[in-house]
CSV table of C-alpha atoms in Angstrom, one decimal:
chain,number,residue,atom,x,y,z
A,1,UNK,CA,-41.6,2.8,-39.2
A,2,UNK,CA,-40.1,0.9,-42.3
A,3,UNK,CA,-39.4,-3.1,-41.6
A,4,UNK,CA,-36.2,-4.5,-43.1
A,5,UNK,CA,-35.4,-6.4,-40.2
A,6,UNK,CA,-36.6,-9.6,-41.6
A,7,UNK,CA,-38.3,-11.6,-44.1
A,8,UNK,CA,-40.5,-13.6,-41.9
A,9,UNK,CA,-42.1,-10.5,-40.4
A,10,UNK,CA,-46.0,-11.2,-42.1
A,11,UNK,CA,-48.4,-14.0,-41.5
A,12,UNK,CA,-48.4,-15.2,-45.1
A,13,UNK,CA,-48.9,-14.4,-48.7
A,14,UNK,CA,-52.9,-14.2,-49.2
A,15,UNK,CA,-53.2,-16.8,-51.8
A,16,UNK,CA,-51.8,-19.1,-49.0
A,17,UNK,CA,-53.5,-18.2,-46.6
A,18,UNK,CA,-56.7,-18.4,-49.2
A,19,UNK,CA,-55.4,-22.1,-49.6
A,20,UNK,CA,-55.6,-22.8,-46.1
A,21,UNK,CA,-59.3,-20.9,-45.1
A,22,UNK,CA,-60.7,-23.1,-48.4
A,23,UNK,CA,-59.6,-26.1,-46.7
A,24,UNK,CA,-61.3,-25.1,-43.2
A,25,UNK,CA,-64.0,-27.7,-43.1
A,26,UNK,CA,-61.8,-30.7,-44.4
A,27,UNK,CA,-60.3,-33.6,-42.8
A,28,UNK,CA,-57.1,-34.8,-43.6
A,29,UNK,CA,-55.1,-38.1,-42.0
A,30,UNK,CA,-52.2,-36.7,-39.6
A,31,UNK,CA,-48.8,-36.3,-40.1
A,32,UNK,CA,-48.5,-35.5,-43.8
A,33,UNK,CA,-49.6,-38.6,-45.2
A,34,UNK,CA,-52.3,-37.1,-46.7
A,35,UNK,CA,-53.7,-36.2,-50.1
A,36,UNK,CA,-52.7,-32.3,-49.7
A,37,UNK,CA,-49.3,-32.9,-48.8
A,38,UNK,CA,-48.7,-35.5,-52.0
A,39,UNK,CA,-50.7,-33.1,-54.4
A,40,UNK,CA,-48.0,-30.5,-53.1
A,41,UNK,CA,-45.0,-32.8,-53.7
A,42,UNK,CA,-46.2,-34.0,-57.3
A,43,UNK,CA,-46.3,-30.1,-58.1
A,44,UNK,CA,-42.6,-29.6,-57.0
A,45,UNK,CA,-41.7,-32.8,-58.4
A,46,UNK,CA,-42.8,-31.4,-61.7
A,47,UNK,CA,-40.5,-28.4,-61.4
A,48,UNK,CA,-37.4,-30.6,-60.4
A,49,UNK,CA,-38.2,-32.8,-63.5
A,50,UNK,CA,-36.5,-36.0,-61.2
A,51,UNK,CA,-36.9,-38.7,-59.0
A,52,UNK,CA,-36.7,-37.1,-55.7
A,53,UNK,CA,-38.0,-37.8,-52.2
A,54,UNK,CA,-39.7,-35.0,-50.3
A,55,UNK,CA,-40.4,-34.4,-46.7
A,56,UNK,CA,-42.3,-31.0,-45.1
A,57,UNK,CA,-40.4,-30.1,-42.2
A,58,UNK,CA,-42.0,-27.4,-40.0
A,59,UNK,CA,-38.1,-24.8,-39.6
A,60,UNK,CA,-35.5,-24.2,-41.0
A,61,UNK,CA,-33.4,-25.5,-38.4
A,62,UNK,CA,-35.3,-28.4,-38.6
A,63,UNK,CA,-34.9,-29.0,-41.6
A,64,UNK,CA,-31.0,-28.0,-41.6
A,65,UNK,CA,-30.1,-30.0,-38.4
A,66,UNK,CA,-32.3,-33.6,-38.7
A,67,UNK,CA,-31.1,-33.7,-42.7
A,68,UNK,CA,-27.7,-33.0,-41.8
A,69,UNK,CA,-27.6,-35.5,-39.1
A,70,UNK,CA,-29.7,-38.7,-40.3
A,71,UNK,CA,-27.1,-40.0,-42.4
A,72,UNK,CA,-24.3,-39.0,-39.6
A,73,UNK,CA,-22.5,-41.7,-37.8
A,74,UNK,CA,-20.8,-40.6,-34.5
A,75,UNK,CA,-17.3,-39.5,-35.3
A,76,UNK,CA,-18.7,-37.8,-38.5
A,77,UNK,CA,-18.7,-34.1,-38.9
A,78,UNK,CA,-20.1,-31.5,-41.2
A,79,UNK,CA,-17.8,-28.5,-43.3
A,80,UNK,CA,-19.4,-25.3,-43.5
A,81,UNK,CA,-17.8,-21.6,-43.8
A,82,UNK,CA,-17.5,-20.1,-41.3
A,83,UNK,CA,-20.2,-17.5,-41.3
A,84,UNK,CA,-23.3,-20.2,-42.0
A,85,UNK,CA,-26.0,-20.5,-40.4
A,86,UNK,CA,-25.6,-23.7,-38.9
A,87,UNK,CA,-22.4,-22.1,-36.9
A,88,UNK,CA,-24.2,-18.7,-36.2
A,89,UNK,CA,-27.7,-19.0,-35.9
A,90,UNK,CA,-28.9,-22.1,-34.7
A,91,UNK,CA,-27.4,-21.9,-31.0
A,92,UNK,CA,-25.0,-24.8,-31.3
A,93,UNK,CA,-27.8,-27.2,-32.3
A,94,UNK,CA,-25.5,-29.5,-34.9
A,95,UNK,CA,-22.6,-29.7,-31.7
A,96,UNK,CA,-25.7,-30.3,-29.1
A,97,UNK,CA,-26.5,-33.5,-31.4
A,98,UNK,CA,-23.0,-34.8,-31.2
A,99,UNK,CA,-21.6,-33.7,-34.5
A,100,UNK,CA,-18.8,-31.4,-35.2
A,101,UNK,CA,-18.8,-28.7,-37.9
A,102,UNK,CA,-15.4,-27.7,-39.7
A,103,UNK,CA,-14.7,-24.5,-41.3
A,104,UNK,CA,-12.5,-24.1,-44.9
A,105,UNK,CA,-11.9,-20.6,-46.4
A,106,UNK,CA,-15.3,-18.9,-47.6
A,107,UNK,CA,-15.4,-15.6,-49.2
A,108,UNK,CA,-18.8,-12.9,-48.8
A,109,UNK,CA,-20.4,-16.5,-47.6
A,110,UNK,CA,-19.4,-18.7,-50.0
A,111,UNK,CA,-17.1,-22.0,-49.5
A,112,UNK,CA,-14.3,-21.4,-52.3
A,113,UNK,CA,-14.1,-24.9,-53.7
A,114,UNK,CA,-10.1,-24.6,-54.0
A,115,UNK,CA,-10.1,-24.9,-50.9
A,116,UNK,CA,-12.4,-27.0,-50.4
A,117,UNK,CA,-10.9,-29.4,-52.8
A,118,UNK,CA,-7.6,-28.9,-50.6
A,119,UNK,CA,-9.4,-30.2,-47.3
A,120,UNK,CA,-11.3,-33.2,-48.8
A,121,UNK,CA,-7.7,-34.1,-50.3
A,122,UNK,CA,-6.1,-34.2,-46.9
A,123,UNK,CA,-6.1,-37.7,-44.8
A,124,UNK,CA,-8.6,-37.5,-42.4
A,125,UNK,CA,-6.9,-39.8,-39.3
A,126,UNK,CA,-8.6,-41.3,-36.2
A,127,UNK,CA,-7.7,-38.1,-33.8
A,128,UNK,CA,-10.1,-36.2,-36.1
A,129,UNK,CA,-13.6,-36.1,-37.0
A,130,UNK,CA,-14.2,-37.8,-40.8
A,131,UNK,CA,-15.8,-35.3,-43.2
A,132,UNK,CA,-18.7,-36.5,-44.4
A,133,UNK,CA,-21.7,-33.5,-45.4
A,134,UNK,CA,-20.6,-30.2,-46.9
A,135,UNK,CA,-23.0,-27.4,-45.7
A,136,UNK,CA,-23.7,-24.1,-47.7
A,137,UNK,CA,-26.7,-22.4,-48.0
A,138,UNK,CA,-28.0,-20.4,-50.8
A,139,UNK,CA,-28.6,-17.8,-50.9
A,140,UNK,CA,-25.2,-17.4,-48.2
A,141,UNK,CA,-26.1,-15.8,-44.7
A,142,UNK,CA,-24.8,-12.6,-46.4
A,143,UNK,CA,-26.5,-12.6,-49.2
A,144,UNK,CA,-24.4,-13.7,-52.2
A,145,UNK,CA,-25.7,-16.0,-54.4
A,146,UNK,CA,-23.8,-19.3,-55.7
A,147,UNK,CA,-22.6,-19.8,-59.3
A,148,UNK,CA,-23.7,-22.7,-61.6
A,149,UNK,CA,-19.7,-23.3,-62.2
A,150,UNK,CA,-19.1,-22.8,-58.2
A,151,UNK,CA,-21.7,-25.4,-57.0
A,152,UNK,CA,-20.6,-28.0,-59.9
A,153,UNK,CA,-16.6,-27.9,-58.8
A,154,UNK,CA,-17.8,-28.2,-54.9
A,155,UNK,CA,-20.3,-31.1,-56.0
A,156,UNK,CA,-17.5,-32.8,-57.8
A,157,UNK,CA,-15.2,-32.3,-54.7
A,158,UNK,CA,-17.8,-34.0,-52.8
A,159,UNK,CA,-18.3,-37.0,-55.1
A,160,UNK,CA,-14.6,-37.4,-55.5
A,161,UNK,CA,-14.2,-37.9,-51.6
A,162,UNK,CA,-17.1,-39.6,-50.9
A,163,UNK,CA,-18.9,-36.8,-49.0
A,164,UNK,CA,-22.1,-35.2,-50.0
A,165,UNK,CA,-23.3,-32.2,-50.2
A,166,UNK,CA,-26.3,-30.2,-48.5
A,167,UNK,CA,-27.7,-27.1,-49.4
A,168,UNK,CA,-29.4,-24.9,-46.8
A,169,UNK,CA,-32.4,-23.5,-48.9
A,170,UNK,CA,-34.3,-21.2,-46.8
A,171,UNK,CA,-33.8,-18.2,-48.6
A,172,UNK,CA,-33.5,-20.3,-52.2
A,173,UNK,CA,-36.4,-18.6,-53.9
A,174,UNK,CA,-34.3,-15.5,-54.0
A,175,UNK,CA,-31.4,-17.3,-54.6
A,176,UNK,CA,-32.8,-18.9,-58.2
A,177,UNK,CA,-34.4,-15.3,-59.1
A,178,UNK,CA,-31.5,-13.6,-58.0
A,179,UNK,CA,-29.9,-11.6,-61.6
A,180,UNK,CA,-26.3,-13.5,-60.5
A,181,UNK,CA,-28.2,-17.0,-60.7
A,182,UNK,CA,-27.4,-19.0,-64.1
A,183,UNK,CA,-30.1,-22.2,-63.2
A,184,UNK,CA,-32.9,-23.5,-62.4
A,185,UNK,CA,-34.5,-25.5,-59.6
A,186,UNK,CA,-34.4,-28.2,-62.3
A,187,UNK,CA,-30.6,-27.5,-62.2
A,188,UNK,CA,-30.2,-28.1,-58.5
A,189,UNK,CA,-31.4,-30.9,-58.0
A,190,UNK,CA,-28.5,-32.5,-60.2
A,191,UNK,CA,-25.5,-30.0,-58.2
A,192,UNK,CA,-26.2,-31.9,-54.6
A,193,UNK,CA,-27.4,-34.5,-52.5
A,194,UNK,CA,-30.0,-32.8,-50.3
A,195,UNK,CA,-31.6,-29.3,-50.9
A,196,UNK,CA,-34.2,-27.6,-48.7
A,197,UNK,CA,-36.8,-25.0,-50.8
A,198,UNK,CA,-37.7,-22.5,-47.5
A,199,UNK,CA,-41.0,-21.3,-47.7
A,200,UNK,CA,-41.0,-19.6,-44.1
A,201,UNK,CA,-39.1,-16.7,-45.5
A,202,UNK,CA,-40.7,-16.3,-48.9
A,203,UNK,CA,-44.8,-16.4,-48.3
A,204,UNK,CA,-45.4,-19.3,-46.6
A,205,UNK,CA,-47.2,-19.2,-42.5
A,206,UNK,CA,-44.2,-21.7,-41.8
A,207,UNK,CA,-42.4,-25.1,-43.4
A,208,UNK,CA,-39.9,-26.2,-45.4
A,209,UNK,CA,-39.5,-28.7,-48.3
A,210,UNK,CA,-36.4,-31.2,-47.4
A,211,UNK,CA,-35.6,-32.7,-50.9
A,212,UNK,CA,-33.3,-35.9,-51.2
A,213,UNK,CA,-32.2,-36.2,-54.7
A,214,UNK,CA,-29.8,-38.9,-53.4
A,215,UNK,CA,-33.5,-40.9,-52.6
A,216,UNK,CA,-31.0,-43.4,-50.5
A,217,UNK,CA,-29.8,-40.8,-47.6
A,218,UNK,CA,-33.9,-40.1,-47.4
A,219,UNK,CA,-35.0,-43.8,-46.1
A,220,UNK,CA,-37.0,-43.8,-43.3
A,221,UNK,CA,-36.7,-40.2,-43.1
A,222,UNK,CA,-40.2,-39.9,-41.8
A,223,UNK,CA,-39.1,-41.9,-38.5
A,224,UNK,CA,-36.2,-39.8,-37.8
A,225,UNK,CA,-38.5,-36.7,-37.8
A,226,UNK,CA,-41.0,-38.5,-35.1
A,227,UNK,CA,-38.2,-39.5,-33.0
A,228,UNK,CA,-37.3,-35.6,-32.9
A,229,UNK,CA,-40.1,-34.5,-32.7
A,230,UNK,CA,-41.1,-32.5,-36.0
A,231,UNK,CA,-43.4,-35.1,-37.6
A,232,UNK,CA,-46.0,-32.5,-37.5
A,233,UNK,CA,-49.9,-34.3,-36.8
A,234,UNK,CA,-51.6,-31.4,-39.0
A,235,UNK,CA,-48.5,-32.0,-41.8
A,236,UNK,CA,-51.7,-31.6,-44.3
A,237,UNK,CA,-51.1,-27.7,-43.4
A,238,UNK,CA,-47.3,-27.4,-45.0
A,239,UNK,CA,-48.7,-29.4,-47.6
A,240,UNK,CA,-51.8,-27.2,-48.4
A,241,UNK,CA,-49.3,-23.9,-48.0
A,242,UNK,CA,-46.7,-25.4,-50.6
A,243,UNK,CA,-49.5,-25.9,-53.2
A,244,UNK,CA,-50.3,-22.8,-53.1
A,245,UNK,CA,-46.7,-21.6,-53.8
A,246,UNK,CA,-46.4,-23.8,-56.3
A,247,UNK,CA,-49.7,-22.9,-58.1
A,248,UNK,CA,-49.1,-20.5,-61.1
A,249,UNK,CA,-45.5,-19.2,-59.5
A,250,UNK,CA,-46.3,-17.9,-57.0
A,251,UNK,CA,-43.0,-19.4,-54.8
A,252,UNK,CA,-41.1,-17.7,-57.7
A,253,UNK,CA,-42.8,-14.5,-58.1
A,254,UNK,CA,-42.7,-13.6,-54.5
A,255,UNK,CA,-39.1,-14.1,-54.9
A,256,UNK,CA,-39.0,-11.9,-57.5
A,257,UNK,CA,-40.6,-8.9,-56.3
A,258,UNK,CA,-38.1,-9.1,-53.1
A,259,UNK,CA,-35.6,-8.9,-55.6
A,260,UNK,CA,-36.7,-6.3,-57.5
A,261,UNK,CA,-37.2,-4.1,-54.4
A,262,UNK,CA,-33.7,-4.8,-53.1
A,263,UNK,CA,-32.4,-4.2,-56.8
A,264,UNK,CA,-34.2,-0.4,-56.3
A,265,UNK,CA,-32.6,-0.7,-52.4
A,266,UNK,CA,-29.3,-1.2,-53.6
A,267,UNK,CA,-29.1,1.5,-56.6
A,268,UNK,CA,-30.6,3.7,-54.1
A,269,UNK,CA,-27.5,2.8,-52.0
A,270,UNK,CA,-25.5,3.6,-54.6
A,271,UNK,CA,-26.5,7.1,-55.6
A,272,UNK,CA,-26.4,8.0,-51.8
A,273,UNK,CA,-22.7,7.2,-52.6
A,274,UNK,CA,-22.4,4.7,-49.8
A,275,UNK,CA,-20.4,1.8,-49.6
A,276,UNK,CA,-21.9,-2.3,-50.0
A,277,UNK,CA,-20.5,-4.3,-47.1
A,278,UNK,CA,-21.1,-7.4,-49.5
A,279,UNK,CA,-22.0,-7.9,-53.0
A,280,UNK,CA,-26.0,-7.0,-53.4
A,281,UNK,CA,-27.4,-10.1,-55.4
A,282,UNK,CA,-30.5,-11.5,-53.5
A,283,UNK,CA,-32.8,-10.0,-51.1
A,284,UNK,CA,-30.8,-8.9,-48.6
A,285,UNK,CA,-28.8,-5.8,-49.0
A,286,UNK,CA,-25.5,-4.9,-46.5
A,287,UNK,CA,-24.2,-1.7,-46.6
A,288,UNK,CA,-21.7,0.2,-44.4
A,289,UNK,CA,-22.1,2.9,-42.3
A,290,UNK,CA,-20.8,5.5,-39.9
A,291,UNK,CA,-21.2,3.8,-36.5
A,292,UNK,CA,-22.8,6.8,-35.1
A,293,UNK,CA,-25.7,6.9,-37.2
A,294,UNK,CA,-27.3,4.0,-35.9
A,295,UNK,CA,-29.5,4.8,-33.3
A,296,UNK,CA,-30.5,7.4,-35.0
A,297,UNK,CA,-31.8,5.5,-38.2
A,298,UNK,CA,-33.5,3.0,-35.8
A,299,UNK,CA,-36.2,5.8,-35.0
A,300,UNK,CA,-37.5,5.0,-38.6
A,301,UNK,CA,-36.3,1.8,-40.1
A,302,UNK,CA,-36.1,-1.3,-38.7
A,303,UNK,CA,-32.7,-3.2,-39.7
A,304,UNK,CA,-30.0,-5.8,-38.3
A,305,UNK,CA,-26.5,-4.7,-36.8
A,306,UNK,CA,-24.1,-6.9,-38.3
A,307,UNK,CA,-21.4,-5.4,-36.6
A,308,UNK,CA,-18.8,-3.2,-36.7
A,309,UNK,CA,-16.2,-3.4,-39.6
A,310,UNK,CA,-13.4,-1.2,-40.4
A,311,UNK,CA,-12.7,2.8,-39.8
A,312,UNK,CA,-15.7,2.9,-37.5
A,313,UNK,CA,-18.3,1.7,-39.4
A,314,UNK,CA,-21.0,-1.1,-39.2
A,315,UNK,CA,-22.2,-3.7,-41.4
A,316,UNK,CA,-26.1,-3.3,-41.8
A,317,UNK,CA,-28.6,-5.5,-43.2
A,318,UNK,CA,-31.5,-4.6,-44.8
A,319,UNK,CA,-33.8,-7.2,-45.9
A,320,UNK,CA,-36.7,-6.9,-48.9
A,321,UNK,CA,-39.8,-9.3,-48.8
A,322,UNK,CA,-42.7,-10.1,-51.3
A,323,UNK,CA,-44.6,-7.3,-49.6
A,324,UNK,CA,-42.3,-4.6,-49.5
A,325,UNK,CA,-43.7,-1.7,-51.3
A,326,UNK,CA,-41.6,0.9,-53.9
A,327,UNK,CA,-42.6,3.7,-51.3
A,328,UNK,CA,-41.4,1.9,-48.6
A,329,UNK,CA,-37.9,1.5,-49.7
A,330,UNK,CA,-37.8,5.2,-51.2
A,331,UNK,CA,-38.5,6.0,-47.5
A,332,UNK,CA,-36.2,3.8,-46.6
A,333,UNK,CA,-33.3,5.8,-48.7
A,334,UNK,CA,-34.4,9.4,-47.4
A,335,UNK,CA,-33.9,8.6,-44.1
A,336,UNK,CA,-30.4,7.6,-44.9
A,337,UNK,CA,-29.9,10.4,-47.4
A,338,UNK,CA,-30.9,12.8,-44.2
A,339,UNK,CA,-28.5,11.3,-42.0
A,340,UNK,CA,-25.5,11.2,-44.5
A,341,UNK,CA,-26.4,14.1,-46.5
């Protein structure tokens, strides 16, 4: 059976896991205020090359849905398009809390910051909610990956209106090594208010990195998280795991090879002469096919139904990972080249 299903399907990358066994026999004070967990944010710190506050959350909606709402007053609400993952994938956690999300015209994933600018510019009266956080992730839910020009005209939306912006990073190590990326992490941390770096997803047991490079909306943060519940007693072990993917690389490397296997994924694709459901620019590749074939390919590969689009077709996902093998995805490709000829 070949697994694209996911990219969360392994216990860890081995250096990480290496990290954590050398550690074994160590105490560490609870709830990341520990030596490990500072080490870890001095190392990002030196890739963002800022002033930023950091916070080791232990999920991504976690991370998404306590960031989103600490700086939230009641009748606030957050804009998102309409296929993110906080509207999704997160069973209604953001309305459970209080807060109302807000959908402007997106295109493959994206917000298009036309019309974004066009909602901010509107007056917001009492009988609706107040924008106040604009939510995109990156890379999107289907995985296209934002422009440098794109998240500077959204940003500058944001400022202009007095909102600010949050960027959903769970999948942000393919996002930055993607070949359509034109900056750096360095970059990103000037383009928003809030960022998350997702390790869960790219070779880490679990965690995330909630970075506020608007230091202000971060206050107190750490109370927030123990009122919900996610001020996690062994923090020391997010902190230990992000060293580790910040040691030599290794958070961008594993990026990289997940990239470069959905690159051969999506050529593949191609030659078969089959047809992208969305652009192919990160590690997760949708292609369209005949409705039918389905069940059939699910006796080998292991995918997500996206569902169905037009003429009778559905929107598959395949996802690549930092341990997905050349073989794998050629095996992969031959069972679709024996079920479309």
């Amino acid at each position: 059976m070949y697994e694209f299903r996911n990219d969360y399907n392994s216990v860890g990358h081995p250096k990480v896991v290496e990290r954590l066994m050398d550690q074994v026999h160590t105490v560490y004070p609870g709830y990341g205020f520990d030596q490990a967990s500072d080490r870890a944010k001095e190392m990002i710190q030196e890739k963002i090359k800022r002033d930023v506050q950091i916070n080791f959350v232990p999920s991504g909606t976690s991370a998404n849905i306590l960031s989103l709402t600490a700086t939230l007053k009641p009748y606030e609400g957050v804009v998102a398009a309409e296929s993110g993952h906080i509207v999704n994938d997160e069973a209604g956690a953001l309305e459970a809390v209080g807060h109302k999300v807000v959908f402007v015209e997106s295109q493959d994933g994206k917000i298009k910051p036309q019309a974004l600018e066009d909602y901010l510019a509107q007056e917001h009266d009492f009988f609706n909610i107040l924008p106040k956080i604009v939510y995109i992730s990156n890379s999107t839910e289907l995985g296209t990956v934002y422009r440098k020009a794109e998240l500077e005209r959204i940003y500058k939306a944001c400022q202009d209106h007095g909102v600010y912006l949050y960027i959903d990073g769970a999948r942000m190590g393919s996002a930055l090594m993607s070949p359509a990326c034109d900056y750096s992490l360095e970059d990103l941390a000037g383009l928003c208010d809030i960022f998350t770096i997702g390790g869960t997803k790219n070779g880490a047991l679990f965690g995330e990195a909630v970075v506020f490079c608007n230091k202000d909306l971060g206050e107190n943060f750490h109370y927030y998280l123990k009122q919900h519940g996610v001020l996690t007693a062994k923090g020391f072990l997010m902190g230990l795991q992000y060293q580790a993917l910040f040691t030599d690389d290794l958070y961008f490397e594993n990026a990289k090879i997940a990239n470069s296997m959905a690159m051969k994924l999506a050529e593949g694709v191609k030659d078969l002469g089959l047809d992208f459901a969305y652009p192919a620019e990160s590690n997760q590749i949708f292609v369209s096919l005949p409705a039918g074939l389905l069940d059939k390919l699910a006796q080998t590969v292991t995918f997500e139904d996206f569902g169905p689009l037009e003429g009778d077709r559905e929107c598959v996902r395949f996802v690549t990972t930092y341990h997905t093998k050349e073989e794998e995805v050629q095996g992969l490709l031959e069972s679709l080249r024996s079920l479309v000829g």
